[in-house]
XYZ file of C-alpha atoms in Angstrom:
423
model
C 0.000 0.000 0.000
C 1.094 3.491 -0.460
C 0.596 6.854 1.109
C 0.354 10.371 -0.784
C 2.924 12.814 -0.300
C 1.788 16.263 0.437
C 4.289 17.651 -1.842
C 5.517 16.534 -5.758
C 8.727 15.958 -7.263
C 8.308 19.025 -9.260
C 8.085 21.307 -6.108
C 11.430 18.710 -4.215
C 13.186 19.242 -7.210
C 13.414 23.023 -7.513
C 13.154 22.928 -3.027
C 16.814 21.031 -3.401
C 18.244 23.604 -5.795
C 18.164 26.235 -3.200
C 18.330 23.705 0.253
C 20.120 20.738 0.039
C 18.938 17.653 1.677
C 18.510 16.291 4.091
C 15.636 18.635 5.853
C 12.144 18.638 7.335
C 9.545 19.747 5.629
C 5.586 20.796 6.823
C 2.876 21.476 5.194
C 1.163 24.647 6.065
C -2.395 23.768 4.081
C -2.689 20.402 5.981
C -1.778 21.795 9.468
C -4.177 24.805 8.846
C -7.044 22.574 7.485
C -6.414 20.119 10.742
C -6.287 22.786 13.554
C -9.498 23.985 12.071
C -10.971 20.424 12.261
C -10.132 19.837 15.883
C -11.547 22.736 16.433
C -14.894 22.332 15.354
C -14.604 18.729 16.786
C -14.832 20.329 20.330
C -16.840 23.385 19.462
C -19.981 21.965 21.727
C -17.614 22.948 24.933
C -17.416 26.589 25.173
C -14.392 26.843 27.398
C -12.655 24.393 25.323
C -8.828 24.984 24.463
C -6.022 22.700 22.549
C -2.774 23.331 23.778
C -0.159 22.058 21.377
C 2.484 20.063 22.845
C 5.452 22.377 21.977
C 7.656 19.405 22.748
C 6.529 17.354 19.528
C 7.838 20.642 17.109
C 9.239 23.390 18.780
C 9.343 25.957 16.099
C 7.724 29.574 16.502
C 6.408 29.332 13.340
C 4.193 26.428 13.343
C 3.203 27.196 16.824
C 2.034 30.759 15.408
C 0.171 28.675 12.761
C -1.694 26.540 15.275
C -2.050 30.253 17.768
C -4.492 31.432 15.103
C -6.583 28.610 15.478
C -7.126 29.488 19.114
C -4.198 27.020 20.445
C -2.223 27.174 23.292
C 1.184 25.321 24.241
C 1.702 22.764 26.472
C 5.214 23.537 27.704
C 7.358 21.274 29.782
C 10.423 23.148 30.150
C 12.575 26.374 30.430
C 13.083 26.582 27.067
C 9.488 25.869 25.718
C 8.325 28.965 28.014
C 10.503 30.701 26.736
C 9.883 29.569 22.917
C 6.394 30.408 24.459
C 6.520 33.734 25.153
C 8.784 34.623 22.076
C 5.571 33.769 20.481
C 3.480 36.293 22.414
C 1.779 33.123 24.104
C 1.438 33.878 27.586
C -1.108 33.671 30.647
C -3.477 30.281 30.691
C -2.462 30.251 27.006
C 0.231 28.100 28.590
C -0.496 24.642 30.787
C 3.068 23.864 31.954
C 2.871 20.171 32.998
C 6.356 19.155 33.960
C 7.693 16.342 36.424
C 10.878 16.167 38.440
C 10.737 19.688 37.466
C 13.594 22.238 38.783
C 12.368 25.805 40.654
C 13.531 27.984 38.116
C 11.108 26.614 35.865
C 7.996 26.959 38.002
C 9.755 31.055 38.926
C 8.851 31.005 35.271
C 5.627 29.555 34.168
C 4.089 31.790 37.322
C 6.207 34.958 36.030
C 4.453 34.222 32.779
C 0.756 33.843 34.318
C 0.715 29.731 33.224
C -1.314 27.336 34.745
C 0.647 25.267 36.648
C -0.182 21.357 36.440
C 1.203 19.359 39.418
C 3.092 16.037 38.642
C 3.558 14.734 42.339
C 2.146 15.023 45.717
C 5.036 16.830 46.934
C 5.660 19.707 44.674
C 3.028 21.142 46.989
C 5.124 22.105 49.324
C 7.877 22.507 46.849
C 5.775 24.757 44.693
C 4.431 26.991 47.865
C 8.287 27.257 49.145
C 9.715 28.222 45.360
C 7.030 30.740 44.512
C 6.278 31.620 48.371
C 2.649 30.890 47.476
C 0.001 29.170 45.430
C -1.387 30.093 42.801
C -5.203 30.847 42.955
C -5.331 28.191 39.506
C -3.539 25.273 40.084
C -3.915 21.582 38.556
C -3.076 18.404 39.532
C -2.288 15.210 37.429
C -3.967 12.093 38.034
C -2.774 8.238 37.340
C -4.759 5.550 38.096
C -2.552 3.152 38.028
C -2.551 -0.780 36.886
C -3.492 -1.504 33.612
C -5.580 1.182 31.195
C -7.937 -1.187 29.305
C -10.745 0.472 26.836
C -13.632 -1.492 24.271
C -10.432 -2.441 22.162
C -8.192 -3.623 24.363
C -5.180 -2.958 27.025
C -3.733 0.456 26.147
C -1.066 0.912 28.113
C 0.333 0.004 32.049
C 0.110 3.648 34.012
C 1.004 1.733 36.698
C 4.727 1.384 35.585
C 4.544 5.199 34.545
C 6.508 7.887 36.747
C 3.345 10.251 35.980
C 0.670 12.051 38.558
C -0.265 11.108 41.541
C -2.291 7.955 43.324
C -6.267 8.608 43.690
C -5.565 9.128 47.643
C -2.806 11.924 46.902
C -5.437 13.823 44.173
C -7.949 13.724 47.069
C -5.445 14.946 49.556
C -4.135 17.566 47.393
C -7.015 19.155 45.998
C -7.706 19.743 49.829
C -4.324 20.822 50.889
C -4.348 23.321 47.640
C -8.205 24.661 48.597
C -6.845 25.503 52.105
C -3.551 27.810 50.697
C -6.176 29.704 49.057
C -6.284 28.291 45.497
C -9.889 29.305 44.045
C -9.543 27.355 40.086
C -8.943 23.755 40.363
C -7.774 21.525 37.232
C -7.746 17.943 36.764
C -4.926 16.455 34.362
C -4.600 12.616 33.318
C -1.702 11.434 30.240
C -2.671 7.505 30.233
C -1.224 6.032 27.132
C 0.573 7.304 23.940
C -0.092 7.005 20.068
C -3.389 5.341 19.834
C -5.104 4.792 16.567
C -8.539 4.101 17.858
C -11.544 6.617 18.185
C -12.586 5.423 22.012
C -9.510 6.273 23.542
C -10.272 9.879 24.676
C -14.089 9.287 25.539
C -12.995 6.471 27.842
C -10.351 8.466 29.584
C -13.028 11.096 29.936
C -15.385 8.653 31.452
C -12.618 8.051 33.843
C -11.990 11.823 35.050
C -15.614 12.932 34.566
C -16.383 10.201 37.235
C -13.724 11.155 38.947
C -14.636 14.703 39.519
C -18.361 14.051 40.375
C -16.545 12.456 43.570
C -14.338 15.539 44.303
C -17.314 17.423 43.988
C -19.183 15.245 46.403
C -16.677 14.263 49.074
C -14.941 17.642 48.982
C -17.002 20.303 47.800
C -14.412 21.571 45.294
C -15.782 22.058 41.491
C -13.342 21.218 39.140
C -12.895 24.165 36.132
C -11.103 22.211 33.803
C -10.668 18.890 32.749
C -7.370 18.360 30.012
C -7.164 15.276 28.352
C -3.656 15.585 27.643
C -2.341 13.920 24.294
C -2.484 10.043 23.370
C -4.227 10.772 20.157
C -2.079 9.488 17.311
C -1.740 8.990 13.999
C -1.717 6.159 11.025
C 1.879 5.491 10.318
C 1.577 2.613 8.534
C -0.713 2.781 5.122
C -3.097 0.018 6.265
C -4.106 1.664 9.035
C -7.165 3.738 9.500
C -6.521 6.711 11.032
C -8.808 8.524 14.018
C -11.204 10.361 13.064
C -11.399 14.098 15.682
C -15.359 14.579 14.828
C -15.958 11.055 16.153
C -13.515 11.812 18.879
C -15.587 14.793 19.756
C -18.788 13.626 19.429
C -17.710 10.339 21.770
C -16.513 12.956 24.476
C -19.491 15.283 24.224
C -21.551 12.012 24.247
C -20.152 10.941 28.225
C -20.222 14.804 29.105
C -23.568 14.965 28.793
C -24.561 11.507 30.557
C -21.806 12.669 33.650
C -21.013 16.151 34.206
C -24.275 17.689 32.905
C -26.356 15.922 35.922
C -24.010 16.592 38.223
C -24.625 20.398 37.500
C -20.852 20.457 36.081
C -21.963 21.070 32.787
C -19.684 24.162 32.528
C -16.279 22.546 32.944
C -13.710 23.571 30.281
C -12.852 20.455 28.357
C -8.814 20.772 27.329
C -6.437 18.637 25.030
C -2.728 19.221 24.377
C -2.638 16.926 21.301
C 1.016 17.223 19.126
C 1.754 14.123 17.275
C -2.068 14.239 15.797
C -1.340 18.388 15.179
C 1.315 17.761 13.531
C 2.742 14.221 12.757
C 1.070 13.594 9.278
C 1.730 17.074 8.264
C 5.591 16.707 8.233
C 8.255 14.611 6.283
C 12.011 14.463 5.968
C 13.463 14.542 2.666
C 16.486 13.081 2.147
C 18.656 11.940 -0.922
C 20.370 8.691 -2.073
C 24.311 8.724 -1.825
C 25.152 4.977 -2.512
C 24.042 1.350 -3.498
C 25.986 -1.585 -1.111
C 25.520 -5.147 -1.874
C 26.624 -7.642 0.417
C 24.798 -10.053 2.512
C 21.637 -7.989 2.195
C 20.728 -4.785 -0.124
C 21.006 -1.236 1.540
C 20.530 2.024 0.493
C 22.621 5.102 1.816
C 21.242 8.255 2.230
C 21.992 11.420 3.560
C 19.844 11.579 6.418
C 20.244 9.537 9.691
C 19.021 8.212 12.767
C 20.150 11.833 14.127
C 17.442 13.474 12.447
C 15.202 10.775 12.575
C 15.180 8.789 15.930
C 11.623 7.080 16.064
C 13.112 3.751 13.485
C 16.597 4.106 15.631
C 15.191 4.124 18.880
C 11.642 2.294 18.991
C 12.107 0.194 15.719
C 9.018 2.666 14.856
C 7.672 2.526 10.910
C 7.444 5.449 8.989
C 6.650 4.941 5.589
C 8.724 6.223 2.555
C 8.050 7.228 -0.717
C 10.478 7.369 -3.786
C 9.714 10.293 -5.297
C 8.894 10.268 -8.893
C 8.848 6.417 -8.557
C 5.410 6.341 -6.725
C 3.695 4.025 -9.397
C 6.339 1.393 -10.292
C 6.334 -1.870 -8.505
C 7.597 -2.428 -5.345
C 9.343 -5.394 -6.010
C 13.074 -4.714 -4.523
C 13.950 -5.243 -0.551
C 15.912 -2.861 0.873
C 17.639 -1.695 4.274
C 17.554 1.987 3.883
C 20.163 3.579 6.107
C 22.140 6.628 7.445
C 25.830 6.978 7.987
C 26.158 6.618 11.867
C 28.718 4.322 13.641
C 25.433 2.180 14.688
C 24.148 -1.041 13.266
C 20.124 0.493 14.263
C 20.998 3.701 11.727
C 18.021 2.259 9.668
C 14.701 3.934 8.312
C 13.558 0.780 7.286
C 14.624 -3.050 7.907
C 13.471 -5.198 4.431
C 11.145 -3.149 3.344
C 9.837 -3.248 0.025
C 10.390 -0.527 -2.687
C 10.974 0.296 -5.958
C 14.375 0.048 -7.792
C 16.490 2.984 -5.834
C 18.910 4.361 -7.598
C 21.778 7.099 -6.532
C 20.344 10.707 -7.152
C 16.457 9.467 -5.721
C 14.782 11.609 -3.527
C 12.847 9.721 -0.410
C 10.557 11.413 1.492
C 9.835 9.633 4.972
C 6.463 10.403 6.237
C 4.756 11.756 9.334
C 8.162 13.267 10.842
C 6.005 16.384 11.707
C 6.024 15.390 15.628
C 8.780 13.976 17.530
C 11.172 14.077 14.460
C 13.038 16.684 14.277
C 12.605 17.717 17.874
C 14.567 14.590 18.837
C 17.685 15.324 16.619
C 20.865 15.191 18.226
C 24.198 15.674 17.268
C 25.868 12.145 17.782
C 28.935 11.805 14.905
C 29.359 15.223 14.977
C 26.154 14.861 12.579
C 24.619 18.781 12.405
C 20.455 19.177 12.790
C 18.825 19.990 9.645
C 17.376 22.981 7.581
C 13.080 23.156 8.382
C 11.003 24.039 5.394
C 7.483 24.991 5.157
C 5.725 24.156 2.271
C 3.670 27.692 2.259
C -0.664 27.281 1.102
C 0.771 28.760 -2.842
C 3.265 25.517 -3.286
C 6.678 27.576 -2.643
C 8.998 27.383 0.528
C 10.364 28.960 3.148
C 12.965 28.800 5.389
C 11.782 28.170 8.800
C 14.864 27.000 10.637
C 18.312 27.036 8.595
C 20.603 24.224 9.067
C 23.160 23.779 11.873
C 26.968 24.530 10.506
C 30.185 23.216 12.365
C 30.908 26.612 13.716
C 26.990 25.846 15.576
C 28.411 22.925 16.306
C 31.992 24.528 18.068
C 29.977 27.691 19.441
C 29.846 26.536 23.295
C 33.458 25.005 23.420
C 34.935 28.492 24.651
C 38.359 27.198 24.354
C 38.064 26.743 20.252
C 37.303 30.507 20.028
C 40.896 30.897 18.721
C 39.607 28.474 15.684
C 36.323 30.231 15.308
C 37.253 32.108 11.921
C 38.362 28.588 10.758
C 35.011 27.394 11.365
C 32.697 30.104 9.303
């Protein structure tokens, strides 16, 4: 089976002319066309908000994209409030849910006006000592722990995860937090990661909207807003069908109304902070073939590696690819297609059936736009790709140049007699 690319070989072919390969490239009419989508999916819930998980693509101007579609960011560390507020994203535009997370970075999130989601019992205390007091909005994130089972099957094991806090600690903290004078109460909950099924976030809301019926009733504390976190994923592989965010809507309206509306919580703020579904599909990398070797088995070379691609490295995770220009011949050749670092799991694909490759081809690897290249590192002294944005009239722009050895040198002060070697 094959997947469309959301760019030609026409448009790649004059892109490389001015940027050479390898770099990521996202599609500006897909993202737009999506944000707008999830958007009307939750349009029954008047307070709701999606705030984008900055740490699946941290680049200003995507996030600015996704800002004028009424998104927030979902910021877990120094640096993504600060990409944050270079973005003019500030106040409870921001839900900074962090764990084992340093005081400098909660000074922060309260300098900018963020809500402040709690990962453990005792950041409390922690918080209240940092800041010297607690913020009248404050939320705290749940885990239930065991095993997270929906219609479909187990999901995922939160009780292995290092996330939230046990029912008993919720319970305790919501009281602790009502006593220090918070007035806004939030209730969090991250369960499971990349699921391709439409019950996953109505189940999970079952789960919380439940939940806080009890707080209501054994504390007397009405909960404001209820975030859903991410989870939501996408179709990597071609076979799969992906989620669908209207069904995903209507399924969480659906328990909202059969819960919370009874309860007389019918105006809690419904949240999400979604970033592999904002994004993932929406991005590729394009990279170009440097050599044939035939030995034992058949593998490609390109020019890309596990360095700007870790998902296939690190998780043995598919991501399709595409041979550009090739996209209707037979895929009748089996291939390891890898990149040039000293590791044996520097592979974008293990056997995988293509078309005849030949030096000069240009691959696109889909649904980098999350995760991608936000885990690039620089391992091999490999340098982090050029970002592109493939703008709504077909041309591109430069979005994030490429890293250059003298990047690479800059924070070695001792080489700053070699820095005009470097340029």
């Amino acid at each position: 089976m094959t997947k469309e690319t959301f760019v030609t070989k026409e448009q790649l072919d004059e892109i490389v002319k001015q940027y050479p390969t390898p770099f990521h490239l996202y599609d500006e009419k897909g993202i737009r066309a999506n944000a707008q989508a999830v958007k009307d999916a939750f349009a029954w819930n008047k307070g709701y908000k999606e705030y984008f998980a900055v740490k699946a693509t941290p680049n200003p101007f995507l996030i600015k994209i996704l800002h004028e579609y009424g998104c927030g960011c979902d910021c877990s560390s120094m640096a993504e409030l600060v990409l944050s507020d270079a973005c003019d994203i500030r106040g409870e535009d921001i839900m900074f849910s962090s764990n084992d997370t340093p005081a400098e970075e909660f000074v922060k999130a309260a300098e900018l006006g963020a809500i402040i989601n709690l990962d453990d019992f005792t950041h409390i205390d922690f918080l209240e000592q940092t800041l010297g007091y607690i913020p009248e909005t404050i939320s705290l994130r749940y885990n239930p722990g065991g095993v997270y089972e929906i219609s479909n099957g187990i999901m995922d094991n939160p009780g292995d995860a290092k996330y939230g806090l046990t029912k008993e600690q919720l319970f305790e903290g919501y009281r602790i937090l009502k006593e220090k004078g918070a007035k806004t109460f939030g209730l969090h909950s991250f369960l499971v990661s990349n699921t391709v099924t439409n019950d996953y976030y109505p189940t999970l809301a079952k789960t919380l909207f439940e939940l806080v019926v009890e707080i209501k009733q054994q504390l007397g504390i009405e909960i404001s807003f209820i975030n859903l976190s991410g989870g939501v994923g996408i179709a990597y592989r071609p076979d799969q069908t992906p989620n669908d965010i209207k069904v995903i809507g209507e399924g969480v309206h659906k328990v909202f109304d059969e819960i919370l509306v009874p309860a007389g919580l019918g105006d809690v703020a419904i949240y999400t902070e979604m970033g592999r579904f904002m994004m993932g599909p929406y991005g590729c990398l394009v990279t170009k073939v440097l050599h044939e070797k035939h030995t034992y088995k058949e593998y490609i070379g390109v020019d890309a590696c596990a360095a700007n691609l870790m998902r296939p490295a690190m998780y043995n995770a598919y991501h399709h690819i595409t041979v550009m220009g090739k996209e209707d011949q037979p895929c009748d050749h089996k291939y390891d297609v890898t990149g040039a670092l000293c590791e044996n799991n520097d592979k974008f694909a293990i056997d995988r059936m293509l078309p005849e490759i030949e030096k000069g081809d240009l691959l696109v690897i889909h649904d980098t736009g999350a995760h991608g290249f936000a885990m690039g590192y620089n391992y091999n002294g490999r340098l982090w790709s050029a970002e592109l944005l493939l703008q709504e009239d077909g041309t591109a722009k430069l979005i994030r140049r490429a890293e250059t050895i003298a990047d690479y040198f800059a924070t070695f002060d001792c080489f700053e007699e070699y820095a005009d070697k470097l340029k």
